[in-house]
Coordinates of C-alpha atoms and ligand atoms in Angstrom, one line a residue:
X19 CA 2.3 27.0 -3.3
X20 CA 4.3 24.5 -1.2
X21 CA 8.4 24.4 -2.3
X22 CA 9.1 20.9 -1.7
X23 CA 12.5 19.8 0.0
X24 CA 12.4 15.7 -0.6
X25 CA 12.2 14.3 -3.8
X26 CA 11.0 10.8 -4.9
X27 CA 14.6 9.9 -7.0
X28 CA 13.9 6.2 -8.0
X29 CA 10.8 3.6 -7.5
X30 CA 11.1 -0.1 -8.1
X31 CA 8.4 -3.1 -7.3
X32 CA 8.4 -7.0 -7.2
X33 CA 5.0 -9.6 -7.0
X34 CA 5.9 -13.1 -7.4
X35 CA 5.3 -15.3 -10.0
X36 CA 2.4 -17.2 -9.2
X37 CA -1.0 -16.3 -10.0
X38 CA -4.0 -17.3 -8.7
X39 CA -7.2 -16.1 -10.5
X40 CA -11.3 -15.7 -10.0
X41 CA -11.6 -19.5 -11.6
X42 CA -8.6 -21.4 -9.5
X43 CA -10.8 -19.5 -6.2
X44 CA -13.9 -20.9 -7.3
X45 CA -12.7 -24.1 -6.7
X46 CA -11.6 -23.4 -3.5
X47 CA -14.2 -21.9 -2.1
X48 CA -18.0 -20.8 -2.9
X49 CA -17.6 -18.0 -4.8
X50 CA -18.0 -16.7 -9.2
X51 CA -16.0 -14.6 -11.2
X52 CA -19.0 -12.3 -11.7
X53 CA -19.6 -11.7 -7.9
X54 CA -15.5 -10.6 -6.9
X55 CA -15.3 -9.0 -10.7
X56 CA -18.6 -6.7 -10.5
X57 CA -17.9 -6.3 -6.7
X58 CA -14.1 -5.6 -6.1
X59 CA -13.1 -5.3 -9.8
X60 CA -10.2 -8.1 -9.3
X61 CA -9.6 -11.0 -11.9
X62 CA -6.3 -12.3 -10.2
X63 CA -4.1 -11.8 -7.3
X64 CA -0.3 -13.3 -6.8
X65 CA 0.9 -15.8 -4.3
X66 CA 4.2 -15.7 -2.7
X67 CA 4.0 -19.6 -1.9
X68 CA 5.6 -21.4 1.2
X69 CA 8.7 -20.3 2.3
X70 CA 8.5 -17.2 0.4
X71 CA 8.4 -14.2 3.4
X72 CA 7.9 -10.6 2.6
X73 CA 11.6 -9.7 3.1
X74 CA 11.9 -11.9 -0.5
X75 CA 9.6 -9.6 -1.8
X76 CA 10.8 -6.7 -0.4
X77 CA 14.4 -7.1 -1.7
X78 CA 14.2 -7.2 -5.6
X79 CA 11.8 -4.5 -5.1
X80 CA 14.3 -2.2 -3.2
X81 CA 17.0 -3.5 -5.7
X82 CA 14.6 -2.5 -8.5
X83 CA 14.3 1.5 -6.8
X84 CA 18.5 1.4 -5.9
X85 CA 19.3 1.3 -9.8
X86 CA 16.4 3.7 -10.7
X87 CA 17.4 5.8 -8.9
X88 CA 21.0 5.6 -9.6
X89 CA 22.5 5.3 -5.6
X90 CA 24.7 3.3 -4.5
X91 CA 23.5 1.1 -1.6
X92 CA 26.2 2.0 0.8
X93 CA 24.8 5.6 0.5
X94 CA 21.8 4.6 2.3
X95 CA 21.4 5.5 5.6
X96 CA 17.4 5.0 6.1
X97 CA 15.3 1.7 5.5
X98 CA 11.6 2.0 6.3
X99 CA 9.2 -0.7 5.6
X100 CA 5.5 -0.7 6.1
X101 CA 4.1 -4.4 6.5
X102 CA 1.2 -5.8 8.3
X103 CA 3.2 -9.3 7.3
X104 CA 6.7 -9.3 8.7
X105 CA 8.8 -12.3 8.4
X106 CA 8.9 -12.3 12.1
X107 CA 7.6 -10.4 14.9
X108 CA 11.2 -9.1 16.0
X109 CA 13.7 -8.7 14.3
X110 CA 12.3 -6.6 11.9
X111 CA 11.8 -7.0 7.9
X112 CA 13.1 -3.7 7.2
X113 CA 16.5 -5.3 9.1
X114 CA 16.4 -9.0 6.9
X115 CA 16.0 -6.3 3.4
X116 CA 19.0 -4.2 5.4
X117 CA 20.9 -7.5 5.4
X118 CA 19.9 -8.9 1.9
X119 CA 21.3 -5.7 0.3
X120 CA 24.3 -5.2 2.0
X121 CA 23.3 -1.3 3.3
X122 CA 25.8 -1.3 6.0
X123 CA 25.4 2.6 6.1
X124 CA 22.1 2.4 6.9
X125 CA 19.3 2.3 10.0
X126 CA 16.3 0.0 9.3
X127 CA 13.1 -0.7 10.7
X128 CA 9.3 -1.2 10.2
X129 CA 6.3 0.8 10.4
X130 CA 2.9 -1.3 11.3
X131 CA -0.2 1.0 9.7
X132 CA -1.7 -1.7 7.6
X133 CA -2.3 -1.1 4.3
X134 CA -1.5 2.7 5.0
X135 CA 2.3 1.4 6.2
X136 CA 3.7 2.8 2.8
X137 CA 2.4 6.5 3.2
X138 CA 3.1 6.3 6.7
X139 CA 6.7 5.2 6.1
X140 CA 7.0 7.8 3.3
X141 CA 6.0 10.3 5.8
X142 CA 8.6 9.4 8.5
X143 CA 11.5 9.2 5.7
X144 CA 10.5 12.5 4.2
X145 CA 10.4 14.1 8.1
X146 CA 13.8 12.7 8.4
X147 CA 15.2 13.9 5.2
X148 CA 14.0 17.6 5.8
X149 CA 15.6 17.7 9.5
X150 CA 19.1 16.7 8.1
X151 CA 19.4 13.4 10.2
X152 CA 19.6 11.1 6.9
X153 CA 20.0 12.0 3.1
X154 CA 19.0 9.3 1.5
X155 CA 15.6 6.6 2.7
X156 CA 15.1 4.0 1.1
X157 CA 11.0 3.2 1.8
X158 CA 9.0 -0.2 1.2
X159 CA 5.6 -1.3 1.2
X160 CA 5.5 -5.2 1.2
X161 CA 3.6 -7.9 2.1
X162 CA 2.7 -11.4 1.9
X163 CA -1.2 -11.2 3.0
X164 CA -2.2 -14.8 1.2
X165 CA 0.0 -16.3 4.6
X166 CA -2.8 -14.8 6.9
X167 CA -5.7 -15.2 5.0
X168 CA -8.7 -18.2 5.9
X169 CA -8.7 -20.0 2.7
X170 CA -12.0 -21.2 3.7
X171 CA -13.6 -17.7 4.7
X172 CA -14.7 -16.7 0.5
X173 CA -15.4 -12.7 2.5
X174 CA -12.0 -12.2 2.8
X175 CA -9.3 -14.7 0.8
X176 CA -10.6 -13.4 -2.4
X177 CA -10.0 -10.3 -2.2
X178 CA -6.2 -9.9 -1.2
X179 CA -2.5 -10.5 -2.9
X180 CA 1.1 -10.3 -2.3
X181 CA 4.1 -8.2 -3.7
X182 CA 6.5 -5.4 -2.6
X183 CA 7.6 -2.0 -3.7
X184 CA 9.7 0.6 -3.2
X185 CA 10.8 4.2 -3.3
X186 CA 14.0 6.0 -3.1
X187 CA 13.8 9.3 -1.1
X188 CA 16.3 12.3 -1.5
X189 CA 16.9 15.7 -0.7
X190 CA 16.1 18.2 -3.2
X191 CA 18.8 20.6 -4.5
X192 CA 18.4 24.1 -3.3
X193 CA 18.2 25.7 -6.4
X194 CA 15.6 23.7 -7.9
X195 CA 12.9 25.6 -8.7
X196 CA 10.5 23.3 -10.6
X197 CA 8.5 22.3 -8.1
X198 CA 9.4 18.5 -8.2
X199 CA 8.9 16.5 -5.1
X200 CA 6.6 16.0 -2.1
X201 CA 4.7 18.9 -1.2
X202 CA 2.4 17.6 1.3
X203 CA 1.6 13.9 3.8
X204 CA -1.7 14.1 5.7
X205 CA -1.8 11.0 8.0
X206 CA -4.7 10.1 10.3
X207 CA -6.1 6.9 12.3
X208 CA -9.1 6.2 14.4
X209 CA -7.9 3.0 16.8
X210 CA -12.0 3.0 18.1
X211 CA -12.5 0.8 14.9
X212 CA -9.7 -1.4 15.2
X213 CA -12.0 -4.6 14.7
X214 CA -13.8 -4.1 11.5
X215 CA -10.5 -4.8 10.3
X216 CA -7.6 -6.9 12.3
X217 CA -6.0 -10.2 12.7
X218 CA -6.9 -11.0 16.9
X219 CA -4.4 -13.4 17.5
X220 CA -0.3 -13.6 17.3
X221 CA 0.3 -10.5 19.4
X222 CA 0.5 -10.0 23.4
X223 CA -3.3 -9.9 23.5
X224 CA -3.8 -13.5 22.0
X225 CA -0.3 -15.2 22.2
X226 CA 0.2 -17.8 19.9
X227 CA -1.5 -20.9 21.3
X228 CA -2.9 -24.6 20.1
X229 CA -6.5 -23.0 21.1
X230 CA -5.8 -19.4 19.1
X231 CA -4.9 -21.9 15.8
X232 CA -8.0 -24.1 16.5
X233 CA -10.4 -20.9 16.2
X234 CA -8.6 -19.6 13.4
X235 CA -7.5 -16.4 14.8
X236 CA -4.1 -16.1 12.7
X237 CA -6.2 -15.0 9.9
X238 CA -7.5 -11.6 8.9
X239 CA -11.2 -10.7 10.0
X240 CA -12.6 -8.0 8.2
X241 CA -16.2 -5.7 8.3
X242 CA -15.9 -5.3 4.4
X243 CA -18.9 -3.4 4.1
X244 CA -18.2 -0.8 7.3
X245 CA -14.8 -0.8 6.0
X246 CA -15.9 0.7 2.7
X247 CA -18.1 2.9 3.8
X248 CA -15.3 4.5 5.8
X249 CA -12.4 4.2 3.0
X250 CA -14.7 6.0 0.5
X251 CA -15.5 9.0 2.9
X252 CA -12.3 9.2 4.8
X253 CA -10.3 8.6 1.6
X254 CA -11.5 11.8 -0.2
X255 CA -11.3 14.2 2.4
X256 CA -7.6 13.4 2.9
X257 CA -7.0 13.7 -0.6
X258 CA -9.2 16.8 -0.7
X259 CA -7.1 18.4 2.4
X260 CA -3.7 17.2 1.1
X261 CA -4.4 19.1 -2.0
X262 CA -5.5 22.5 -0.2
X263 CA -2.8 22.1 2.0
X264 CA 0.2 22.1 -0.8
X265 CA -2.1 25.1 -2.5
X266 CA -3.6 22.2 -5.4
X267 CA -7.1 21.1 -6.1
X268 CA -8.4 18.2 -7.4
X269 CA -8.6 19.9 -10.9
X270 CA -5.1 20.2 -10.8
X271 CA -4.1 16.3 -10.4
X272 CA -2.6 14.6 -13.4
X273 CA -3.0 11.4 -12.3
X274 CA -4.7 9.8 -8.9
X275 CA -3.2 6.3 -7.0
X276 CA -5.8 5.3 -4.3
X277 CA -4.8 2.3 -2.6
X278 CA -5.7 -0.7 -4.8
X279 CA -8.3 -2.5 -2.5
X280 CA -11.5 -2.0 -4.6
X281 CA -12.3 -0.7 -8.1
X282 CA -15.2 0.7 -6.7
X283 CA -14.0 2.5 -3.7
X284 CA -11.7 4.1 -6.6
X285 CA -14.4 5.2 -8.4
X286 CA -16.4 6.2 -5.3
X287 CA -13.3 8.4 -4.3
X288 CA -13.0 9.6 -7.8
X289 CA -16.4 10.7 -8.2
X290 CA -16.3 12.3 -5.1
X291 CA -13.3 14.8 -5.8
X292 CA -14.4 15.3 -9.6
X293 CA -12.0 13.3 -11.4
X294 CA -12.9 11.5 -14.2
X295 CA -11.8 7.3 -13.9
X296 CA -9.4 7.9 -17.1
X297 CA -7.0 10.2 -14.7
X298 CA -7.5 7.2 -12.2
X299 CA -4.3 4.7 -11.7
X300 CA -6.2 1.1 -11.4
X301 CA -3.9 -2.7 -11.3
X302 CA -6.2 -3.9 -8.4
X303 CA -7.9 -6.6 -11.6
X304 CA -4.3 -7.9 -11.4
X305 CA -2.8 -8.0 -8.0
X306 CA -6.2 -7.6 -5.5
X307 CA -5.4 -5.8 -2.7
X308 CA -1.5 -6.0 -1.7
X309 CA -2.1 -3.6 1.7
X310 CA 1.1 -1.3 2.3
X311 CA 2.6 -2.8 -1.4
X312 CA -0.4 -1.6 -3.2
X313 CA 0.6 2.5 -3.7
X314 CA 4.5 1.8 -4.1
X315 CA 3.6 -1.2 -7.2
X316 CA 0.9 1.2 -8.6
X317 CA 4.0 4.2 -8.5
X318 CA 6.4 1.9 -10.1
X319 CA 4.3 0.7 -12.8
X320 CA 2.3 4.4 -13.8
X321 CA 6.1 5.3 -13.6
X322 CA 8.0 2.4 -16.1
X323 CA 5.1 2.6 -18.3
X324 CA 4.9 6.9 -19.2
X325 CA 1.0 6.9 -17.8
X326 CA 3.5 9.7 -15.0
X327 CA 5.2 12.2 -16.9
X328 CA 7.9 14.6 -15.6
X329 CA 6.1 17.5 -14.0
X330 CA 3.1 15.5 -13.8
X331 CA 1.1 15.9 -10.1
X332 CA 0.1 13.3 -8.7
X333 CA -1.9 12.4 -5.7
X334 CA -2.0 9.3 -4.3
X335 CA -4.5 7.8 -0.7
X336 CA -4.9 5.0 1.0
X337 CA -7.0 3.3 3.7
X338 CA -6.3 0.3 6.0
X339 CA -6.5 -0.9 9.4
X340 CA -6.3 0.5 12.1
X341 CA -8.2 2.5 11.2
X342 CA -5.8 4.0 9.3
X343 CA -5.7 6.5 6.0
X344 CA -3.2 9.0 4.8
X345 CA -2.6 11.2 1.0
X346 CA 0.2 12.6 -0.3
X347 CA 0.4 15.2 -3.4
X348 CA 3.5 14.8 -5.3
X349 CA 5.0 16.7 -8.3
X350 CA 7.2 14.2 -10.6
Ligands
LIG414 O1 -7.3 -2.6 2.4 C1 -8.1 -2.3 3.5 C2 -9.4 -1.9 3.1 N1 -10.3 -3.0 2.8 C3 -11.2 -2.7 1.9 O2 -11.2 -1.6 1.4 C4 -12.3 -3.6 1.7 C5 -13.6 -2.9 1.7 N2 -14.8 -3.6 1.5 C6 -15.1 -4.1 0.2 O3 -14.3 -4.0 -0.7 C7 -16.4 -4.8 0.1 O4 -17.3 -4.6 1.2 C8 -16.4 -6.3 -0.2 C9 -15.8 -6.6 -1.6 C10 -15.5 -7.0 0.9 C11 -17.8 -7.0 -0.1 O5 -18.6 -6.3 -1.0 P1 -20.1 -5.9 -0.6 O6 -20.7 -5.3 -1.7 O7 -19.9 -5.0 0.6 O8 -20.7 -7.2 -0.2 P2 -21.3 -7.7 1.2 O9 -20.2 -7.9 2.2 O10 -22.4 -6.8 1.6 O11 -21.9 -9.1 0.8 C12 -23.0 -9.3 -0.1 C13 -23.3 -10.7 -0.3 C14 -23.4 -11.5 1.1 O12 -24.5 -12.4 0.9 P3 -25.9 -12.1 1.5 O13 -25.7 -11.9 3.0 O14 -26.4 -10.8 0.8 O15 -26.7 -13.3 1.2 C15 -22.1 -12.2 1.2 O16 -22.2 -13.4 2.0 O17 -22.2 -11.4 -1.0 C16 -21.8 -12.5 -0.2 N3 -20.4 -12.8 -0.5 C17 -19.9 -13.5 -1.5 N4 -20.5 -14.1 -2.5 C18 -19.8 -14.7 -3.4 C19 -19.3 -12.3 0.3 N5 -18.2 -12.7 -0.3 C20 -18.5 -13.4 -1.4 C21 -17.8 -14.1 -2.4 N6 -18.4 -14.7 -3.4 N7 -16.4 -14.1 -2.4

């Protein structure tokens, strides 16, 4: 078995206020609470609002993680944050949530994997922690989706939300011997299917333009049903090998966090790799799918509430675009 060397020390998340649920959508578009209930498993998402940007998010979050964790800001020397919805296309978020906390010890910036952006950044902090370049990361998922979604377009608006969390990563003490920590990060992407799931315009490819607003391009265009198919399949055998790798099976998880886009691609996964749905970690009925937030809230809140015990293992996957995916199995 694995002896892990970066420990998760603190995790904190944030959604805002405002909630939007499956009756305020069916007035906005053509849609029921039966359909995006039996079909995603989601009975309300939350909507940052104008002039709210994912930095807002991101902060209280980070805040939330700093005092869990017990660390003083100034010994931060690492801020990663996964978004697919930065405040602004340069500078980045991760510099604004640098700013807002006053981490003047520490380097910042994002990490653009979609959804997957949290265990991507995870990844990178961890990697950083284990060489000796930084002690302590402090890691984000966050994202206000609902600014980049086609209100009119009932395939895709009702199935996303916005929020933010975050982790605190450290370096494990030499002589402990429990086992607690990260013991393994698969990441993987395939960019051949990069449009069953992308927003076209904004970038180089499509700069911002009166023509790239009037065909709706700024929004997010998605394959849903190629994109499940994929998340289900590529979503177990990540978790499957991230296990193996670290020395676990399945059998051995005490709790699983798939990324919270679909009850039923939970399920799917689930059902796939032998777990039975009560081990399952499921808040998608309450937030939809937050993208690179969706892990980090569903940490923070199986943490604050007991449903993750000390010494518990958990694994935890996700699936975005790109295509992206990546697991991690983690001992608490
Ligand atoms: O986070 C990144 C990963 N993203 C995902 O994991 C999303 C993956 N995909 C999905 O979760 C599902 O594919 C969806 C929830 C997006 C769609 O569910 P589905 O069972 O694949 O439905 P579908 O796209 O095949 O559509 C079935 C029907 C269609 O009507 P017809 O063509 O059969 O007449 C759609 O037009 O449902 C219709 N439909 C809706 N009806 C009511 C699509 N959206 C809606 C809606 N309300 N909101």
């Amino acid at each position: 078995m694995s002896k892990p060397n970066v420990h998760i020390l603190g995790t904190g998340s944030y959604a805002p206020e405002k909630v939007l649920n499956n009756a305020d959508l069916m007035r906005m578009v053509d849609t029921t609470d039966d359909w995006i209930t039996t079909r995603t498993g989601i009975k309300e998402r939350r909507v940052a609002g104008p002039g709210v940007a994912t930095s807002d998010l991101a902060t209280p979050a980070a805040k939330a993680a700093l005092e869990a964790a017990g660390l003083d800001v100034l010994d931060v020397d690492l801020i990663l944050l996964g978004t697919a919805t930065p405040d602004m296309l340069f500078p980045s978020t991760a510099c604004v949530v640098q700013s807002n906390l006053g981490a003047r010890n520490a380097a910042a910036f994002d990490l653009s994997a979609a959804c997957s952006g949290f265990l991507y950044a995870v990844s990178v902090g961890k990697a950083f922690i284990e060489s000796g370049t930084y002690r302590n990361a402090l890691v984000i998922g966050a994202e206000t989706l609902t600014n980049i979604l086609n209100w009119e377009d009932r395939t895709t608006c009702v199935l996303f939300g916005d929020g933010a969390g975050a982790v605190v990563l450290g370096r494990a003490d030499e002589e402990d011997k429990t086992g607690t920590g990260i013991h393994a990060i698969h990441l993987h992407s395939d960019g051949d299917l990069t449009k069953l799931l992308y927003m076209p315009a904004g970038g180089s490819r499509i700069p911002t333009s009166a023509d790239s607003v009037e065909k709706k391009l700024h929004y997010v265009k998605m394959e849903g049903r190629e994109v499940f198919k994929h998340a289900v399949k590529l979503m177990s055998t990540a978790m499957e090998e991230t296990l193996a790798d670290a020395g676990f099976t399945p059998a051995d998880l005490d709790l699983l966090i798939p990324h919270q886009a679909n009850l039923r691609i939970m399920e799917a996964v689930a059902k796939r790799l032998e777990i039975p749905n009560e081990k399952v970690f499921v808040n998608v009925d309450r937030y939809g799918n937050t993208s690179a937030a969706s892990v980090p809230i569903a940490l923070d809140e199986a943490v604050r509430s007991g449903r993750i015990k000390p010494g518990d293992l958990v694994g935890t996957v996700v699936f975005g675009g790109g295509f992206t995916w990546a697991a991690a199995a983690v001992r608490f």
